[in-house]
């Protein structure tokens, strides 16, 4: 998404003091305009908190790090699935373990030196009954945790593995209940793709369900559209056959 398109989105919205995720699918640190986008959001919504989820496995210049640290970005969550080079490669498919550690060290040093409020969060390998961290060794995890603490990293987070709308088959589908895209958490999230399509939620990773586009429509137009109403009614009535991503999603009710 261009910075200009981000500004267009913000113009269509009211005052906001919640969380803003600047990542999609891929590595957000490859976006050279990322710091500019974080600054735009902080200026428009000073009480909001922006976030990216990154591997930190990419080369970063000193100037880019300083720009990001001072941009107003609230949180970098790092998908750091490994306790050493071997287990990291087994989980991620590539060996970027040492680069990630170096980037963490560099970012946290500049956070301290520049007095930034940027928080770095480590996302540990997700919890699951059957899927475990390859090459996991407890004492290595403890040493890594101590090293991270020494860098100033204080927050660790474990998520639960999800099928991502049929991308995998880690979990069995739910047998009852209506997805929160109708009534709860996901209904409160505005999910916008890089090209400004409004979609149901992040589990629709390929944007197969589009409610509208903010380049030509207002939010009111989109959420009063027949596409949106049809989607919600399908979930309420458990008639989701037309939405393949929902049929395969573990969070959606099916017979």
PDB file of N, CA and C in Angstrom, residues 18 136 173 192:
ATOM      1  N   UNK A  18      -7.297   3.031  19.077  1.00  0.00           N
ATOM      2  CA  UNK A  18      -6.999   1.616  19.273  1.00  0.00           C
ATOM      3  C   UNK A  18      -5.734   1.174  18.559  1.00  0.00           C
ATOM      4  N   UNK A 136      13.649 -28.432  19.815  1.00  0.00           N
ATOM      5  CA  UNK A 136      13.484 -27.664  21.056  1.00  0.00           C
ATOM      6  C   UNK A 136      14.366 -28.227  22.175  1.00  0.00           C
ATOM      7  N   UNK A 173     -12.478 -28.531  12.372  1.00  0.00           N
ATOM      8  CA  UNK A 173     -13.442 -27.421  12.355  1.00  0.00           C
ATOM      9  C   UNK A 173     -14.352 -27.443  13.579  1.00  0.00           C
ATOM     10  N   UNK A 192      -8.195  -4.248   5.729  1.00  0.00           N
ATOM     11  CA  UNK A 192      -8.017  -3.587   4.437  1.00  0.00           C
ATOM     12  C   UNK A 192      -6.760  -4.128   3.772  1.00  0.00           C
TER      13      UNK A 192
END
